[in-house]
PDB file of C-alpha atoms and ligand atoms in Angstrom:
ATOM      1  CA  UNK A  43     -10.082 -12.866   2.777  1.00 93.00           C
ATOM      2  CA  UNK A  44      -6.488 -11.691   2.762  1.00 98.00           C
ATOM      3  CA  UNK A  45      -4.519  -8.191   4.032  1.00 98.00           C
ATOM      4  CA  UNK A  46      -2.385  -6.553   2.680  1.00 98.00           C
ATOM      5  CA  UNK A  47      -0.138  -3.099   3.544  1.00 99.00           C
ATOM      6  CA  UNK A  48      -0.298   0.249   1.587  1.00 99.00           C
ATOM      7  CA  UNK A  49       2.167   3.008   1.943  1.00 99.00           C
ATOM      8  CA  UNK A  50       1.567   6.125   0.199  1.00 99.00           C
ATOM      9  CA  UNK A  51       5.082   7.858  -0.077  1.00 98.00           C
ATOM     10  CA  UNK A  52       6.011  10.995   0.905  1.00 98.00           C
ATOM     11  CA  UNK A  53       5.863  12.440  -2.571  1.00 98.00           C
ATOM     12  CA  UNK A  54       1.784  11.402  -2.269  1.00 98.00           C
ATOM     13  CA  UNK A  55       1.185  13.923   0.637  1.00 98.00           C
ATOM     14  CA  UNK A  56       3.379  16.861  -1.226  1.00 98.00           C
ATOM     15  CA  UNK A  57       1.247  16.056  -4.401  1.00 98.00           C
ATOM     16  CA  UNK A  58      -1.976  16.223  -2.431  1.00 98.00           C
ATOM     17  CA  UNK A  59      -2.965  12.936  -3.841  1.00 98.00           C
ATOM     18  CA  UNK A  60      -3.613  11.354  -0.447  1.00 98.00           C
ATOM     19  CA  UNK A  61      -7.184  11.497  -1.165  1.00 98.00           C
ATOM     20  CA  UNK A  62      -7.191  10.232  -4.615  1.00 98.00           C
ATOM     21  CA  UNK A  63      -5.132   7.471  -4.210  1.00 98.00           C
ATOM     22  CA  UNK A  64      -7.121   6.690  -1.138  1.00 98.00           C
ATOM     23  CA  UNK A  65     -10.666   6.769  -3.201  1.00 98.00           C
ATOM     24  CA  UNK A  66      -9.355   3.983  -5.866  1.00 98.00           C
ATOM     25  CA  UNK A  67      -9.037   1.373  -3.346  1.00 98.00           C
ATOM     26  CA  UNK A  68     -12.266   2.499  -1.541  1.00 98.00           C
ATOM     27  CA  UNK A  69     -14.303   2.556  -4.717  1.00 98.00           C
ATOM     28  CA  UNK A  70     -12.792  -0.996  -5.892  1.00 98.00           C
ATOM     29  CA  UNK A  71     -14.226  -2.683  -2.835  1.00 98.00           C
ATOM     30  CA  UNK A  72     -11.289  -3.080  -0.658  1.00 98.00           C
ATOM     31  CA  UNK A  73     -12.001  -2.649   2.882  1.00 98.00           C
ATOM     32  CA  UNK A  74      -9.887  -0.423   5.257  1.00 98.00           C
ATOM     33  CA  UNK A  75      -8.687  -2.066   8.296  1.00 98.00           C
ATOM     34  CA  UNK A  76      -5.769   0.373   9.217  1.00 98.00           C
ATOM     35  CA  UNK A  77      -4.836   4.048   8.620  1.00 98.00           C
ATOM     36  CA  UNK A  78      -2.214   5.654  10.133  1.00 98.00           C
ATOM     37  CA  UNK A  79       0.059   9.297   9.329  1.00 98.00           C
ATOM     38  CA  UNK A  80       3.446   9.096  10.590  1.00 98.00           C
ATOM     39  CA  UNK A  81       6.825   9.988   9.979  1.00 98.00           C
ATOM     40  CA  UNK A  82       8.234   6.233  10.651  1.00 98.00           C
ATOM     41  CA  UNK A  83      11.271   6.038  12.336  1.00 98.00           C
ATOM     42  CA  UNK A  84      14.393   5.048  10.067  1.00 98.00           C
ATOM     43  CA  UNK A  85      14.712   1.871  11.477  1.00 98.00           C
ATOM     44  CA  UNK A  86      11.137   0.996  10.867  1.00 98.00           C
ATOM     45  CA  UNK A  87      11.779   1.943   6.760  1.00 98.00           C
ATOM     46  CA  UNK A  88      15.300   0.335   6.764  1.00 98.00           C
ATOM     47  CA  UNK A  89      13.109  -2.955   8.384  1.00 98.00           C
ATOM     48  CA  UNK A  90      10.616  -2.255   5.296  1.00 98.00           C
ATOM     49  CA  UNK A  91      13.156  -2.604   3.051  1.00 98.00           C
ATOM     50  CA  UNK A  92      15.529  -4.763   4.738  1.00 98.00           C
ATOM     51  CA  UNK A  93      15.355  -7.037   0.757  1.00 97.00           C
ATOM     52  CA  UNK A  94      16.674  -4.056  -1.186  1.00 98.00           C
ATOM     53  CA  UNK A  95      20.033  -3.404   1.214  1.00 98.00           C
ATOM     54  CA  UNK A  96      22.137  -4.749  -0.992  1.00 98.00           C
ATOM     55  CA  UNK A  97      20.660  -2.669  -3.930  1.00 98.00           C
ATOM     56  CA  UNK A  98      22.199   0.642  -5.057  1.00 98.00           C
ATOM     57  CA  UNK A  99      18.949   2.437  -5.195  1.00 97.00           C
ATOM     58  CA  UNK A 100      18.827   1.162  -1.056  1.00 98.00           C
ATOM     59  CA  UNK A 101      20.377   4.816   0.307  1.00 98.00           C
ATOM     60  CA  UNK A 102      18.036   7.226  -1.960  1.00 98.00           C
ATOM     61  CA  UNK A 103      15.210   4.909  -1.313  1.00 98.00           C
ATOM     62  CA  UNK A 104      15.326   5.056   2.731  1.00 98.00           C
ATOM     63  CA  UNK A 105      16.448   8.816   2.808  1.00 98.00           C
ATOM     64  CA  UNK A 106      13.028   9.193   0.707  1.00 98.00           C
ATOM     65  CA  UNK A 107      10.958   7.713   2.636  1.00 98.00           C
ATOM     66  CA  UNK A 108      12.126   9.452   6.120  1.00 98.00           C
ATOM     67  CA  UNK A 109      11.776  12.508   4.239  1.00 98.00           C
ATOM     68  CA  UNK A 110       8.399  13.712   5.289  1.00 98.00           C
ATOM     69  CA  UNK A 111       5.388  11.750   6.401  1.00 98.00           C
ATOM     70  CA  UNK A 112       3.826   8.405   5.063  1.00 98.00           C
ATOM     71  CA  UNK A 113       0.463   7.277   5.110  1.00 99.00           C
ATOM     72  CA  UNK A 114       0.053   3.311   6.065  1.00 99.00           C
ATOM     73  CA  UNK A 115      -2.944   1.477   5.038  1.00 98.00           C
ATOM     74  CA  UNK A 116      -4.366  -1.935   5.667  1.00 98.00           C
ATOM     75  CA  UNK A 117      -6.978  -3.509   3.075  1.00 98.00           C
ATOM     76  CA  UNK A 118      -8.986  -6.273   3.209  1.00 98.00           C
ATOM     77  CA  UNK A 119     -10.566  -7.813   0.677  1.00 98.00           C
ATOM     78  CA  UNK A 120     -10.684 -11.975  -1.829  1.00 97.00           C
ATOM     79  CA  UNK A 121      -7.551 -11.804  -3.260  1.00 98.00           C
ATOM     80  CA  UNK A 122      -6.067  -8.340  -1.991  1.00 98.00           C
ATOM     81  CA  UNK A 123      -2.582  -8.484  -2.148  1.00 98.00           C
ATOM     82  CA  UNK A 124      -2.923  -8.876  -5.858  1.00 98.00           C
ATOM     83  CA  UNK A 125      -6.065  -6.686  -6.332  1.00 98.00           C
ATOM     84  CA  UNK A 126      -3.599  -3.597  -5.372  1.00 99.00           C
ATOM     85  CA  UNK A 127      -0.651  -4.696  -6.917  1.00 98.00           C
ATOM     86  CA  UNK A 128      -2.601  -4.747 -10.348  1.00 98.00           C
ATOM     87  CA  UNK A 129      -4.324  -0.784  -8.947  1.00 99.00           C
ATOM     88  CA  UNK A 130      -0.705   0.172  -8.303  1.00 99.00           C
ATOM     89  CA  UNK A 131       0.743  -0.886 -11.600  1.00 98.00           C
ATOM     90  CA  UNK A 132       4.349  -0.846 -12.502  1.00 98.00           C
ATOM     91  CA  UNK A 133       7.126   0.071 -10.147  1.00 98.00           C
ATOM     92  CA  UNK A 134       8.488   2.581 -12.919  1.00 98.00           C
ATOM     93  CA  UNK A 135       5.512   4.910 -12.904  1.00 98.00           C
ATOM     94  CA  UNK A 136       6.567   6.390 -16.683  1.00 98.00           C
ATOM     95  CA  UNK A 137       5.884   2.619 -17.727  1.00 98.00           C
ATOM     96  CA  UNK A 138       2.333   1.792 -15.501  1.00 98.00           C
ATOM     97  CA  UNK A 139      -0.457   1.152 -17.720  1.00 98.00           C
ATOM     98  CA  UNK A 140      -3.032   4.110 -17.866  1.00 98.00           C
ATOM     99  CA  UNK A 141      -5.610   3.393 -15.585  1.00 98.00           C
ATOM    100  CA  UNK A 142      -3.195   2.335 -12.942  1.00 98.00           C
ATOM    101  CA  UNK A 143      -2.607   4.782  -9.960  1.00 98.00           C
ATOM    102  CA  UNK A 144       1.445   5.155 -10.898  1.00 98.00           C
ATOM    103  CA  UNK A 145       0.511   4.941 -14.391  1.00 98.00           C
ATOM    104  CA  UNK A 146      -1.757   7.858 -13.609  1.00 98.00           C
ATOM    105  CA  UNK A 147      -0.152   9.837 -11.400  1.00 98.00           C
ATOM    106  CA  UNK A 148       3.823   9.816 -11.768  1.00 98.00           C
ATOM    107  CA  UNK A 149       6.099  10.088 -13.996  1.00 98.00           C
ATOM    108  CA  UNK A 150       9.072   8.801 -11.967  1.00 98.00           C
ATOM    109  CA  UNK A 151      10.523   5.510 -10.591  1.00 97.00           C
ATOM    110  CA  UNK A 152      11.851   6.089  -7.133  1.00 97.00           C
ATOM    111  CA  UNK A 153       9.214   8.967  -6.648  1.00 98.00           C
ATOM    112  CA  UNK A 154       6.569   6.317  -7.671  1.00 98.00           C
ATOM    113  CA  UNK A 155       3.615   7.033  -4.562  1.00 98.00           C
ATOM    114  CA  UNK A 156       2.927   4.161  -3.226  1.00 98.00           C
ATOM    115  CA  UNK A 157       4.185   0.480  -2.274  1.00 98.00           C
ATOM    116  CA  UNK A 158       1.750  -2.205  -1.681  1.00 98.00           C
ATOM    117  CA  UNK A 159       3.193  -5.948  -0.709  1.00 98.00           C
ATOM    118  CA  UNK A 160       4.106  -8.443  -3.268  1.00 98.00           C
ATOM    119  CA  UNK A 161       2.698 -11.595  -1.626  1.00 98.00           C
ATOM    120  CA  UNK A 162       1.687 -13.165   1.358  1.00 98.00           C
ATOM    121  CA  UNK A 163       4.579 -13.324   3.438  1.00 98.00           C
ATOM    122  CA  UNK A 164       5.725  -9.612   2.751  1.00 98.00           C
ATOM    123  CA  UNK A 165       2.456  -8.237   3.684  1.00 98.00           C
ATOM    124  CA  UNK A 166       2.717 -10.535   6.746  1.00 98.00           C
ATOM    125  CA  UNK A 167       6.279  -8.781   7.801  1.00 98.00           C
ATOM    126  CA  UNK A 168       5.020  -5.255   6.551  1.00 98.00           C
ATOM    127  CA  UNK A 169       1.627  -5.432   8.523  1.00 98.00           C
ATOM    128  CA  UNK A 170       3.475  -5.908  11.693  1.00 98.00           C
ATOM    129  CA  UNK A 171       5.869  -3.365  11.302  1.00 98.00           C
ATOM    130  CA  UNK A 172       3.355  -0.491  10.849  1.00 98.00           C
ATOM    131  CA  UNK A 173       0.309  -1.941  12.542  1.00 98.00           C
ATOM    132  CA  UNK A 174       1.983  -3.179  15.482  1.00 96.00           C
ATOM    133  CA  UNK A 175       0.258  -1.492  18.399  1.00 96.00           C
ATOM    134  CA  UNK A 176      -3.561  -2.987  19.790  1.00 96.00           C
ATOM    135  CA  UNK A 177      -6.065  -1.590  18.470  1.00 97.00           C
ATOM    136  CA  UNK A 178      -4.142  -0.753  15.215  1.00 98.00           C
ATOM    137  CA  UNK A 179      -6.094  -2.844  12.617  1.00 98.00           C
ATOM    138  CA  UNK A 180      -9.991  -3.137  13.031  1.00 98.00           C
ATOM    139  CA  UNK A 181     -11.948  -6.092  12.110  1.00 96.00           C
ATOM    140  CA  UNK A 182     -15.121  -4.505  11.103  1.00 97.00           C
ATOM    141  CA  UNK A 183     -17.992  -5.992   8.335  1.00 95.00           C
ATOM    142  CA  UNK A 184     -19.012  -2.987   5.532  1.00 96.00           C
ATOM    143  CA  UNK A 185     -22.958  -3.446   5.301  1.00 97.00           C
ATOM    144  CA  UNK A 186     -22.450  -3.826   1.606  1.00 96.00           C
ATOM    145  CA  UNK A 187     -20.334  -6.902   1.199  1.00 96.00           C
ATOM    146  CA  UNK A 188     -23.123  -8.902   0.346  1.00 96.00           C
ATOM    147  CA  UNK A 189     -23.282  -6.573  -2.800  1.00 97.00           C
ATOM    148  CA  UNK A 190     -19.433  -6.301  -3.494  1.00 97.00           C
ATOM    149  CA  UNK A 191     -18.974  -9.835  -3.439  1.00 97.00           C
ATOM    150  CA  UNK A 192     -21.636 -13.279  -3.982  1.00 96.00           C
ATOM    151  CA  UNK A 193     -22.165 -14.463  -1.042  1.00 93.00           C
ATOM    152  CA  UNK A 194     -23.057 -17.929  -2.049  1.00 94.00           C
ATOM    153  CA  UNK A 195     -19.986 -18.525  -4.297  1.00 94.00           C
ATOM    154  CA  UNK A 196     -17.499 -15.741  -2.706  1.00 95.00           C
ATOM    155  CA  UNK A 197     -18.488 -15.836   0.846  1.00 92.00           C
ATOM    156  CA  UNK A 198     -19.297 -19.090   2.039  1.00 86.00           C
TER     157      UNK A 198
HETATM  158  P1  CMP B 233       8.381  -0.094  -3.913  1.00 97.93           P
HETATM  159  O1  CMP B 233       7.232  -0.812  -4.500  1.00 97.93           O
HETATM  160  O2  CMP B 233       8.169   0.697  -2.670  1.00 97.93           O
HETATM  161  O3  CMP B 233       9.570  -1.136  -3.650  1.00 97.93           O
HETATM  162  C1  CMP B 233      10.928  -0.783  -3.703  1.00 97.93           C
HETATM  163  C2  CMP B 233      11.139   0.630  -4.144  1.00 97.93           C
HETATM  164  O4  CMP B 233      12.448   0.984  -4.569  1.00 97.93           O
HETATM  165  C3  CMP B 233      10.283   0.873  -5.376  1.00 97.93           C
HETATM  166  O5  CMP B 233       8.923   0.906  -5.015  1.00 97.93           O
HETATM  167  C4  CMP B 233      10.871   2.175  -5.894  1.00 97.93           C
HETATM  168  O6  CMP B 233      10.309   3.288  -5.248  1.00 97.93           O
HETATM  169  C5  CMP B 233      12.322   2.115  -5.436  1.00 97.93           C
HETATM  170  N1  CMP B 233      13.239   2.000  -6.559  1.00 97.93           N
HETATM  171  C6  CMP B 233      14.080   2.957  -6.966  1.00 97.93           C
HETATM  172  N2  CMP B 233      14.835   2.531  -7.979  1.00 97.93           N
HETATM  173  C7  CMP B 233      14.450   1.277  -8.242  1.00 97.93           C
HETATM  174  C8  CMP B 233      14.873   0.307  -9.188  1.00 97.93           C
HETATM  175  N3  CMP B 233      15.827   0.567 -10.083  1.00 97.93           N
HETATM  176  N4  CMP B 233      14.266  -0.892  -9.169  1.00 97.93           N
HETATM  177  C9  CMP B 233      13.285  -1.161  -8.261  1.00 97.93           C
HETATM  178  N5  CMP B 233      12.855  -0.257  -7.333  1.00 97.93           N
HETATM  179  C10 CMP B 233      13.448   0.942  -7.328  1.00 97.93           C
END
């Protein structure tokens, strides 16, 4: 099973699409292990984002994200990081395939709803950043995962 970290942007919350974005990881099979509303501290988002300093979208990008609250998610689940990544689709939301949440719900690239990590070490970094305190994440077993997934050749 891997984790991986969720962030729906501030441009989520003004579009009332918290819930929405929300249900397609839900009704994929993912498992929530974290939730948590906050306006993050700038530091926190510059940390997120510490890779894209040198890039000229870096300002716009960290102003937007302090600029109202952010949900942060955890999700468990085989294979998560990349499960999401494919549910997120495309960084430029005009371009993500139908289907996808961007590709469903946006029509811009900075203003593009979510992030999710890109592989196992970012969602290592990005976990502890916005999970940090106890009690943040919750190891808990959903009474359907013997449904979701085979036990005998997914589980075992
Ligand atoms: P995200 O997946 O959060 O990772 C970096 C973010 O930078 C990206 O989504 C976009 O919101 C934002 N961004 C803005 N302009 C660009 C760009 N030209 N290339 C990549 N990311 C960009």
């Amino acid at each position: 099973m891997e984790r991986t970290l969720v962030l729906l942007k501030p441009d989520a919350l003004q579009r009332h699409l918290v819930g929405p974005i929300l249900s397609r990881f839900e009704q994929k099979g993912l498992k929530l292990a974290g939730l948590k509303m906050r306006s993050f501290p700038l530091e926190t988002i510059q940390r997120h984002y510490s890779d894209h300093a040198d890039k000229p979208f870096y300002g716009n990008l960290v102003s937007f994200m302090t600029s109202g609250p952010v949900v942060a998610m955890a999700f468990d689940g085989k294979d998560a990081i990349k499960v999401v990544r494919t549910l997120v689709g495309a960084t430029n939301a005009r371009e993500a395939a139908p289907g996808t949440i961007r590709g469903d719900y946006g029509m811009s690239f900075s203003n593009n709803m979510v992030h999710a990590s890109d592989g196992p070490e970012a969602a290592e970094k990005e976990l502890g950043l916005f999970f940090a305190e106890a009690g943040d994440l919750i190891d808990w077993e959903p009474i359907d995962l013997g449904w979701t997934y085979n036990v005998e050749e997914e589980l075992s």
